[in-house]
């Protein structure tokens, strides 16, 4: 290959470069950098949940705030019981930590963390409520808000399943709280409505906390 030909090819290349639009020339470094930038993998929900759990065990709010929203941190750091002793895994983006050596109210059995991306956005927890009426009201409010996990904070899985078979309709029948009365193994808290009544059967004590264990209905 002759030297004159090479010099001619080089000149052609230089000329072509000058003919490129200025915008493409300016964008070339950025395009090259973008092509080479590695994509960061999203952490698994279990990884995020465990990071928050460990920060809580250390009482490290600063570390917790890096992997959870302010609301989630506030809920977790107000947990009334000792730390759950077992990680029960994740179902989708919902991760559970449960107690295996102590009994706590509700069907959660401990903590449930909802993970979105690299943060825990909400924490559900077993609740310690010291009045039967408070437990009944908490479950009713969870049903009204269509939040099954919230219901499990203070009620058994059986009670939640029974209540949530029907969807609460704000435009439907009106419910009226009629208070709680003693029954052989605890308390019965009643909600009346046109055509019948709903009874939440509550068990527990002030020291242990109350929970709704079952629900029954009667028709007029």
C-alpha atoms as an extended CHARMM CRD file, in Angstrom:
* protein
*
       220  EXT
         1         1  UNK       CA              0.0000000000        0.0000000000        0.0000000000  PROA      1               0.0000000000
         2         2  UNK       CA              1.5350000000        3.3550000000       -1.0610000000  PROA      2               0.0000000000
         3         3  UNK       CA              2.2360000000        6.2380000000        1.2760000000  PROA      3               0.0000000000
         4         4  UNK       CA              0.3400000000        8.7380000000       -0.9190000000  PROA      4               0.0000000000
         5         5  UNK       CA             -2.7830000000        6.5860000000       -0.6400000000  PROA      5               0.0000000000
         6         6  UNK       CA             -2.5110000000        6.4890000000        3.1850000000  PROA      6               0.0000000000
         7         7  UNK       CA             -2.0520000000       10.2430000000        3.3250000000  PROA      7               0.0000000000
         8         8  UNK       CA             -5.1650000000       10.6300000000        1.1720000000  PROA      8               0.0000000000
         9         9  UNK       CA             -7.2430000000        8.3230000000        3.4170000000  PROA      9               0.0000000000
        10        10  UNK       CA             -6.1690000000       10.2260000000        6.5320000000  PROA      10              0.0000000000
        11        11  UNK       CA             -7.1300000000       13.5060000000        4.9450000000  PROA      11              0.0000000000
        12        12  UNK       CA            -10.5360000000       12.1140000000        4.0400000000  PROA      12              0.0000000000
        13        13  UNK       CA            -11.1110000000       10.9980000000        7.6440000000  PROA      13              0.0000000000
        14        14  UNK       CA            -10.1700000000       14.4030000000        8.9930000000  PROA      14              0.0000000000
        15        15  UNK       CA            -12.4970000000       16.0820000000        6.5220000000  PROA      15              0.0000000000
        16        16  UNK       CA            -15.3620000000       13.7540000000        7.5300000000  PROA      16              0.0000000000
        17        17  UNK       CA            -14.8380000000       14.5930000000       11.1990000000  PROA      17              0.0000000000
        18        18  UNK       CA            -15.1970000000       18.2870000000       10.4680000000  PROA      18              0.0000000000
        19        19  UNK       CA            -18.4420000000       17.5470000000        8.6340000000  PROA      19              0.0000000000
        20        20  UNK       CA            -20.0530000000       15.8740000000       11.7220000000  PROA      20              0.0000000000
        21        21  UNK       CA            -22.6560000000       17.9840000000       13.5300000000  PROA      21              0.0000000000
        22        22  UNK       CA            -21.1970000000       19.8090000000       16.5410000000  PROA      22              0.0000000000
        23        23  UNK       CA            -23.8840000000       18.3350000000       18.8310000000  PROA      23              0.0000000000
        24        24  UNK       CA            -22.7480000000       14.7930000000       18.0800000000  PROA      24              0.0000000000
        25        25  UNK       CA            -19.1150000000       15.6630000000       18.6490000000  PROA      25              0.0000000000
        26        26  UNK       CA            -19.9550000000       17.2530000000       22.0150000000  PROA      26              0.0000000000
        27        27  UNK       CA            -22.0860000000       14.3150000000       23.0980000000  PROA      27              0.0000000000
        28        28  UNK       CA            -19.5420000000       11.6590000000       22.1760000000  PROA      28              0.0000000000
        29        29  UNK       CA            -17.6860000000       11.6220000000       25.5380000000  PROA      29              0.0000000000
        30        30  UNK       CA            -20.9500000000       11.4490000000       27.4660000000  PROA      30              0.0000000000
        31        31  UNK       CA            -22.2390000000        8.6560000000       25.2630000000  PROA      31              0.0000000000
        32        32  UNK       CA            -19.0550000000        6.7120000000       25.7620000000  PROA      32              0.0000000000
        33        33  UNK       CA            -19.2270000000        7.2050000000       29.5350000000  PROA      33              0.0000000000
        34        34  UNK       CA            -22.8720000000        6.1320000000       29.6300000000  PROA      34              0.0000000000
        35        35  UNK       CA            -22.1440000000        3.0130000000       27.6460000000  PROA      35              0.0000000000
        36        36  UNK       CA            -19.4300000000        2.0000000000       30.0850000000  PROA      36              0.0000000000
        37        37  UNK       CA            -21.3050000000        2.8350000000       33.3380000000  PROA      37              0.0000000000
        38        38  UNK       CA            -22.2890000000       -0.3600000000       35.1820000000  PROA      38              0.0000000000
        39        39  UNK       CA            -25.9370000000       -0.8630000000       36.1100000000  PROA      39              0.0000000000
        40        40  UNK       CA            -26.4270000000       -1.1470000000       39.8730000000  PROA      40              0.0000000000
        41        41  UNK       CA            -28.5380000000       -4.1250000000       40.8680000000  PROA      41              0.0000000000
        42        42  UNK       CA            -31.5100000000       -3.4550000000       43.1440000000  PROA      42              0.0000000000
        43        43  UNK       CA            -31.0040000000       -5.1140000000       46.5480000000  PROA      43              0.0000000000
        44        44  UNK       CA            -33.2370000000       -8.0280000000       47.4520000000  PROA      44              0.0000000000
        45        45  UNK       CA            -36.0960000000       -7.2160000000       49.8790000000  PROA      45              0.0000000000
        46        46  UNK       CA            -34.5850000000       -9.5970000000       52.4510000000  PROA      46              0.0000000000
        47        47  UNK       CA            -31.2910000000       -7.7130000000       52.3520000000  PROA      47              0.0000000000
        48        48  UNK       CA            -32.9620000000       -4.3670000000       52.9980000000  PROA      48              0.0000000000
        49        49  UNK       CA            -35.2050000000       -5.7310000000       55.7480000000  PROA      49              0.0000000000
        50        50  UNK       CA            -32.2780000000       -7.3600000000       57.5550000000  PROA      50              0.0000000000
        51        51  UNK       CA            -30.2530000000       -4.1500000000       57.3580000000  PROA      51              0.0000000000
        52        52  UNK       CA            -33.0710000000       -2.2770000000       59.0790000000  PROA      52              0.0000000000
        53        53  UNK       CA            -33.5420000000       -5.0390000000       61.6490000000  PROA      53              0.0000000000
        54        54  UNK       CA            -29.8430000000       -5.0250000000       62.5680000000  PROA      54              0.0000000000
        55        55  UNK       CA            -29.8190000000       -1.2230000000       62.8690000000  PROA      55              0.0000000000
        56        56  UNK       CA            -32.7920000000       -1.4650000000       65.2360000000  PROA      56              0.0000000000
        57        57  UNK       CA            -31.0410000000       -4.0790000000       67.3700000000  PROA      57              0.0000000000
        58        58  UNK       CA            -28.0980000000       -1.6700000000       67.7020000000  PROA      58              0.0000000000
        59        59  UNK       CA            -30.4960000000        1.1960000000       68.5280000000  PROA      59              0.0000000000
        60        60  UNK       CA            -28.9000000000        3.0380000000       65.5950000000  PROA      60              0.0000000000
        61        61  UNK       CA            -31.5650000000        5.3650000000       64.1860000000  PROA      61              0.0000000000
        62        62  UNK       CA            -29.0970000000        6.9760000000       61.7910000000  PROA      62              0.0000000000
        63        63  UNK       CA            -28.2790000000        3.6580000000       60.1250000000  PROA      63              0.0000000000
        64        64  UNK       CA            -31.9720000000        2.7380000000       60.1260000000  PROA      64              0.0000000000
        65        65  UNK       CA            -32.8960000000        5.9750000000       58.3520000000  PROA      65              0.0000000000
        66        66  UNK       CA            -30.5820000000        5.0520000000       55.4650000000  PROA      66              0.0000000000
        67        67  UNK       CA            -32.6610000000        1.9760000000       54.6320000000  PROA      67              0.0000000000
        68        68  UNK       CA            -36.1610000000        3.0130000000       55.7730000000  PROA      68              0.0000000000
        69        69  UNK       CA            -38.5930000000        5.9010000000       55.6660000000  PROA      69              0.0000000000
        70        70  UNK       CA            -39.0890000000        8.0890000000       58.7320000000  PROA      70              0.0000000000
        71        71  UNK       CA            -42.4920000000        6.5180000000       59.4010000000  PROA      71              0.0000000000
        72        72  UNK       CA            -41.1140000000        2.9850000000       59.2330000000  PROA      72              0.0000000000
        73        73  UNK       CA            -38.2530000000        3.8740000000       61.5970000000  PROA      73              0.0000000000
        74        74  UNK       CA            -40.6330000000        5.5160000000       64.0610000000  PROA      74              0.0000000000
        75        75  UNK       CA            -42.9260000000        2.4760000000       64.1170000000  PROA      75              0.0000000000
        76        76  UNK       CA            -40.1030000000       -0.0210000000       64.5340000000  PROA      76              0.0000000000
        77        77  UNK       CA            -38.3560000000        1.8890000000       67.3040000000  PROA      77              0.0000000000
        78        78  UNK       CA            -41.5960000000        2.0140000000       69.3110000000  PROA      78              0.0000000000
        79        79  UNK       CA            -42.1010000000       -1.7810000000       69.2270000000  PROA      79              0.0000000000
        80        80  UNK       CA            -43.3930000000       -2.7450000000       72.6910000000  PROA      80              0.0000000000
        81        81  UNK       CA            -41.9830000000       -6.2730000000       72.8130000000  PROA      81              0.0000000000
        82        82  UNK       CA            -38.4700000000       -7.6750000000       72.7550000000  PROA      82              0.0000000000
        83        83  UNK       CA            -36.9440000000       -8.3910000000       69.3580000000  PROA      83              0.0000000000
        84        84  UNK       CA            -38.3310000000      -11.3190000000       67.3410000000  PROA      84              0.0000000000
        85        85  UNK       CA            -35.9020000000      -14.2300000000       67.2310000000  PROA      85              0.0000000000
        86        86  UNK       CA            -36.4770000000      -15.6240000000       63.7480000000  PROA      86              0.0000000000
        87        87  UNK       CA            -36.4740000000      -14.2940000000       60.1770000000  PROA      87              0.0000000000
        88        88  UNK       CA            -39.4610000000      -15.9270000000       58.4820000000  PROA      88              0.0000000000
        89        89  UNK       CA            -38.5130000000      -14.9240000000       54.9340000000  PROA      89              0.0000000000
        90        90  UNK       CA            -40.1340000000      -12.7050000000       52.3430000000  PROA      90              0.0000000000
        91        91  UNK       CA            -43.2080000000      -13.0960000000       50.1890000000  PROA      91              0.0000000000
        92        92  UNK       CA            -42.6840000000      -10.6870000000       47.3240000000  PROA      92              0.0000000000
        93        93  UNK       CA            -41.7010000000       -7.4170000000       48.9690000000  PROA      93              0.0000000000
        94        94  UNK       CA            -43.1470000000       -8.3260000000       52.4040000000  PROA      94              0.0000000000
        95        95  UNK       CA            -40.6180000000       -9.6530000000       54.9240000000  PROA      95              0.0000000000
        96        96  UNK       CA            -41.4040000000      -11.0660000000       58.3820000000  PROA      96              0.0000000000
        97        97  UNK       CA            -39.5480000000      -11.4120000000       61.6610000000  PROA      97              0.0000000000
        98        98  UNK       CA            -41.4280000000      -13.5800000000       64.1680000000  PROA      98              0.0000000000
        99        99  UNK       CA            -41.3360000000      -14.6550000000       67.8000000000  PROA      99              0.0000000000
       100       100  UNK       CA            -40.8860000000      -18.3560000000       68.4730000000  PROA      100             0.0000000000
       101       101  UNK       CA            -40.4330000000      -18.2360000000       72.2450000000  PROA      101             0.0000000000
       102       102  UNK       CA            -43.1010000000      -15.7500000000       73.3630000000  PROA      102             0.0000000000
       103       103  UNK       CA            -46.7560000000      -15.1890000000       72.4930000000  PROA      103             0.0000000000
       104       104  UNK       CA            -47.7460000000      -11.7550000000       71.2260000000  PROA      104             0.0000000000
       105       105  UNK       CA            -51.2100000000      -10.5030000000       70.1900000000  PROA      105             0.0000000000
       106       106  UNK       CA            -52.3320000000      -10.7320000000       66.5730000000  PROA      106             0.0000000000
       107       107  UNK       CA            -51.6160000000      -12.9240000000       63.5950000000  PROA      107             0.0000000000
       108       108  UNK       CA            -48.3920000000      -11.2070000000       62.5680000000  PROA      108             0.0000000000
       109       109  UNK       CA            -46.4690000000      -12.7960000000       65.4000000000  PROA      109             0.0000000000
       110       110  UNK       CA            -43.9030000000      -10.0000000000       65.3350000000  PROA      110             0.0000000000
       111       111  UNK       CA            -42.8740000000       -7.6140000000       62.5580000000  PROA      111             0.0000000000
       112       112  UNK       CA            -43.7760000000       -7.2650000000       58.8870000000  PROA      112             0.0000000000
       113       113  UNK       CA            -41.6770000000       -4.9500000000       56.7010000000  PROA      113             0.0000000000
       114       114  UNK       CA            -42.8190000000       -3.6920000000       53.3040000000  PROA      114             0.0000000000
       115       115  UNK       CA            -39.8320000000       -3.0380000000       51.0230000000  PROA      115             0.0000000000
       116       116  UNK       CA            -39.8230000000       -0.7910000000       47.9630000000  PROA      116             0.0000000000
       117       117  UNK       CA            -36.5660000000       -0.5270000000       46.0350000000  PROA      117             0.0000000000
       118       118  UNK       CA            -33.7560000000       -0.0080000000       48.5370000000  PROA      118             0.0000000000
       119       119  UNK       CA            -35.9200000000        1.0950000000       51.4810000000  PROA      119             0.0000000000
       120       120  UNK       CA            -38.4500000000       -0.2540000000       53.9420000000  PROA      120             0.0000000000
       121       121  UNK       CA            -41.4490000000        1.9910000000       53.4070000000  PROA      121             0.0000000000
       122       122  UNK       CA            -43.7840000000        0.5990000000       56.0840000000  PROA      122             0.0000000000
       123       123  UNK       CA            -43.5720000000       -1.5420000000       59.1960000000  PROA      123             0.0000000000
       124       124  UNK       CA            -46.4770000000       -3.4790000000       60.7030000000  PROA      124             0.0000000000
       125       125  UNK       CA            -46.0480000000       -4.7880000000       64.2360000000  PROA      125             0.0000000000
       126       126  UNK       CA            -47.8410000000       -6.7620000000       66.9190000000  PROA      126             0.0000000000
       127       127  UNK       CA            -49.7000000000       -4.2790000000       69.1060000000  PROA      127             0.0000000000
       128       128  UNK       CA            -50.0750000000       -4.0470000000       72.8580000000  PROA      128             0.0000000000
       129       129  UNK       CA            -53.5000000000       -2.5800000000       73.5860000000  PROA      129             0.0000000000
       130       130  UNK       CA            -54.7570000000       -2.5310000000       77.1690000000  PROA      130             0.0000000000
       131       131  UNK       CA            -58.5230000000       -2.3700000000       76.6020000000  PROA      131             0.0000000000
       132       132  UNK       CA            -60.8280000000       -4.8350000000       74.8040000000  PROA      132             0.0000000000
       133       133  UNK       CA            -62.6280000000       -1.9250000000       73.1520000000  PROA      133             0.0000000000
       134       134  UNK       CA            -59.3110000000       -0.6020000000       71.7980000000  PROA      134             0.0000000000
       135       135  UNK       CA            -58.5350000000       -3.9540000000       70.1650000000  PROA      135             0.0000000000
       136       136  UNK       CA            -62.0010000000       -4.1280000000       68.5910000000  PROA      136             0.0000000000
       137       137  UNK       CA            -61.7940000000       -0.5310000000       67.3930000000  PROA      137             0.0000000000
       138       138  UNK       CA            -58.3270000000       -1.0610000000       65.9140000000  PROA      138             0.0000000000
       139       139  UNK       CA            -59.4920000000       -4.0730000000       63.9010000000  PROA      139             0.0000000000
       140       140  UNK       CA            -62.6230000000       -2.2870000000       62.7200000000  PROA      140             0.0000000000
       141       141  UNK       CA            -60.5120000000        0.6810000000       61.5650000000  PROA      141             0.0000000000
       142       142  UNK       CA            -58.1860000000       -1.6630000000       59.6570000000  PROA      142             0.0000000000
       143       143  UNK       CA            -61.1980000000       -3.1630000000       57.8920000000  PROA      143             0.0000000000
       144       144  UNK       CA            -62.5570000000        0.2900000000       57.1200000000  PROA      144             0.0000000000
       145       145  UNK       CA            -59.1880000000        1.1650000000       55.5240000000  PROA      145             0.0000000000
       146       146  UNK       CA            -59.0170000000       -2.1650000000       53.6200000000  PROA      146             0.0000000000
       147       147  UNK       CA            -55.6760000000       -2.9030000000       55.2980000000  PROA      147             0.0000000000
       148       148  UNK       CA            -55.4540000000       -6.6030000000       56.1220000000  PROA      148             0.0000000000
       149       149  UNK       CA            -51.9040000000       -6.3670000000       57.5150000000  PROA      149             0.0000000000
       150       150  UNK       CA            -53.0250000000       -3.6720000000       59.9380000000  PROA      150             0.0000000000
       151       151  UNK       CA            -55.7960000000       -5.9850000000       61.0910000000  PROA      151             0.0000000000
       152       152  UNK       CA            -53.2770000000       -8.7500000000       61.7640000000  PROA      152             0.0000000000
       153       153  UNK       CA            -51.4460000000       -6.4470000000       64.1580000000  PROA      153             0.0000000000
       154       154  UNK       CA            -54.2200000000       -6.9610000000       66.7040000000  PROA      154             0.0000000000
       155       155  UNK       CA            -56.3460000000       -9.9000000000       65.5390000000  PROA      155             0.0000000000
       156       156  UNK       CA            -55.8990000000      -13.5720000000       64.7350000000  PROA      156             0.0000000000
       157       157  UNK       CA            -55.7010000000      -14.7490000000       61.1380000000  PROA      157             0.0000000000
       158       158  UNK       CA            -59.1120000000      -16.3990000000       61.6300000000  PROA      158             0.0000000000
       159       159  UNK       CA            -60.7510000000      -13.1610000000       62.7720000000  PROA      159             0.0000000000
       160       160  UNK       CA            -59.1560000000      -11.1500000000       59.9520000000  PROA      160             0.0000000000
       161       161  UNK       CA            -60.1640000000      -13.7190000000       57.3580000000  PROA      161             0.0000000000
       162       162  UNK       CA            -63.7620000000      -13.6530000000       58.6040000000  PROA      162             0.0000000000
       163       163  UNK       CA            -64.0160000000       -9.8670000000       58.6920000000  PROA      163             0.0000000000
       164       164  UNK       CA            -62.3470000000       -9.2630000000       55.3340000000  PROA      164             0.0000000000
       165       165  UNK       CA            -64.5950000000      -11.6890000000       53.4590000000  PROA      165             0.0000000000
       166       166  UNK       CA            -66.7850000000       -8.6640000000       52.8520000000  PROA      166             0.0000000000
       167       167  UNK       CA            -65.3320000000       -5.3480000000       51.7390000000  PROA      167             0.0000000000
       168       168  UNK       CA            -66.1810000000       -2.3640000000       53.8880000000  PROA      168             0.0000000000
       169       169  UNK       CA            -68.4710000000       -0.0490000000       51.9680000000  PROA      169             0.0000000000
       170       170  UNK       CA            -68.5350000000        3.5640000000       53.2220000000  PROA      170             0.0000000000
       171       171  UNK       CA            -71.8030000000        4.0560000000       51.3610000000  PROA      171             0.0000000000
       172       172  UNK       CA            -73.3190000000        0.8610000000       52.7070000000  PROA      172             0.0000000000
       173       173  UNK       CA            -74.8930000000        0.0450000000       56.0580000000  PROA      173             0.0000000000
       174       174  UNK       CA            -73.7880000000        2.0920000000       59.0590000000  PROA      174             0.0000000000
       175       175  UNK       CA            -72.0820000000        0.3650000000       61.9810000000  PROA      175             0.0000000000
       176       176  UNK       CA            -72.5970000000        1.5380000000       65.5530000000  PROA      176             0.0000000000
       177       177  UNK       CA            -70.2770000000        0.4890000000       68.3580000000  PROA      177             0.0000000000
       178       178  UNK       CA            -72.2770000000       -0.8360000000       71.3030000000  PROA      178             0.0000000000
       179       179  UNK       CA            -69.4160000000       -1.4000000000       73.7400000000  PROA      179             0.0000000000
       180       180  UNK       CA            -67.9010000000       -4.5380000000       75.2350000000  PROA      180             0.0000000000
       181       181  UNK       CA            -69.2950000000       -6.9490000000       77.8130000000  PROA      181             0.0000000000
       182       182  UNK       CA            -67.7470000000       -9.8280000000       79.7370000000  PROA      182             0.0000000000
       183       183  UNK       CA            -68.1880000000      -13.3890000000       78.5260000000  PROA      183             0.0000000000
       184       184  UNK       CA            -66.8120000000      -16.6910000000       79.9260000000  PROA      184             0.0000000000
       185       185  UNK       CA            -63.3350000000      -16.4750000000       78.3600000000  PROA      185             0.0000000000
       186       186  UNK       CA            -62.9580000000      -12.7630000000       77.7910000000  PROA      186             0.0000000000
       187       187  UNK       CA            -65.0280000000       -9.9940000000       76.2690000000  PROA      187             0.0000000000
       188       188  UNK       CA            -67.5030000000       -9.5710000000       73.4380000000  PROA      188             0.0000000000
       189       189  UNK       CA            -67.4940000000       -6.2250000000       71.6310000000  PROA      189             0.0000000000
       190       190  UNK       CA            -70.5530000000       -5.4900000000       69.5130000000  PROA      190             0.0000000000
       191       191  UNK       CA            -71.2130000000       -3.4200000000       66.4050000000  PROA      191             0.0000000000
       192       192  UNK       CA            -74.8510000000       -3.1080000000       65.4230000000  PROA      192             0.0000000000
       193       193  UNK       CA            -76.1560000000       -2.3010000000       61.9660000000  PROA      193             0.0000000000
       194       194  UNK       CA            -79.5060000000       -2.3480000000       60.2330000000  PROA      194             0.0000000000
       195       195  UNK       CA            -80.5430000000       -5.9780000000       60.0560000000  PROA      195             0.0000000000
       196       196  UNK       CA            -78.1060000000       -7.4520000000       62.5630000000  PROA      196             0.0000000000
       197       197  UNK       CA            -74.9440000000       -7.1770000000       64.6170000000  PROA      197             0.0000000000
       198       198  UNK       CA            -71.3010000000       -8.1750000000       64.5720000000  PROA      198             0.0000000000
       199       199  UNK       CA            -69.5510000000       -9.4950000000       67.6930000000  PROA      199             0.0000000000
       200       200  UNK       CA            -65.7800000000       -9.3990000000       68.1090000000  PROA      200             0.0000000000
       201       201  UNK       CA            -64.5880000000      -11.8750000000       70.7150000000  PROA      201             0.0000000000
       202       202  UNK       CA            -61.5830000000      -10.4490000000       72.5290000000  PROA      202             0.0000000000
       203       203  UNK       CA            -59.1050000000      -12.3490000000       74.6910000000  PROA      203             0.0000000000
       204       204  UNK       CA            -56.0760000000      -11.3270000000       76.7460000000  PROA      204             0.0000000000
       205       205  UNK       CA            -55.3300000000       -9.0740000000       79.6710000000  PROA      205             0.0000000000
       206       206  UNK       CA            -54.0810000000       -5.5850000000       80.4080000000  PROA      206             0.0000000000
       207       207  UNK       CA            -50.5430000000       -6.8180000000       81.0720000000  PROA      207             0.0000000000
       208       208  UNK       CA            -50.3760000000       -9.2190000000       78.1090000000  PROA      208             0.0000000000
       209       209  UNK       CA            -52.4370000000       -7.0920000000       75.7430000000  PROA      209             0.0000000000
       210       210  UNK       CA            -55.7850000000       -7.8170000000       74.0870000000  PROA      210             0.0000000000
       211       211  UNK       CA            -56.5050000000       -9.3210000000       70.6760000000  PROA      211             0.0000000000
       212       212  UNK       CA            -59.5950000000      -10.1860000000       68.6550000000  PROA      212             0.0000000000
       213       213  UNK       CA            -59.5970000000      -13.9660000000       68.2650000000  PROA      213             0.0000000000
       214       214  UNK       CA            -62.8760000000      -14.5540000000       66.4000000000  PROA      214             0.0000000000
       215       215  UNK       CA            -65.9270000000      -12.8020000000       64.9600000000  PROA      215             0.0000000000
       216       216  UNK       CA            -69.5760000000      -13.8030000000       64.8880000000  PROA      216             0.0000000000
       217       217  UNK       CA            -72.7330000000      -12.3100000000       63.3580000000  PROA      217             0.0000000000
       218       218  UNK       CA            -76.4120000000      -12.3750000000       64.2720000000  PROA      218             0.0000000000
       219       219  UNK       CA            -79.3980000000      -11.3010000000       62.1930000000  PROA      219             0.0000000000
       220       220  UNK       CA            -82.4450000000       -9.5090000000       63.5630000000  PROA      220             0.0000000000
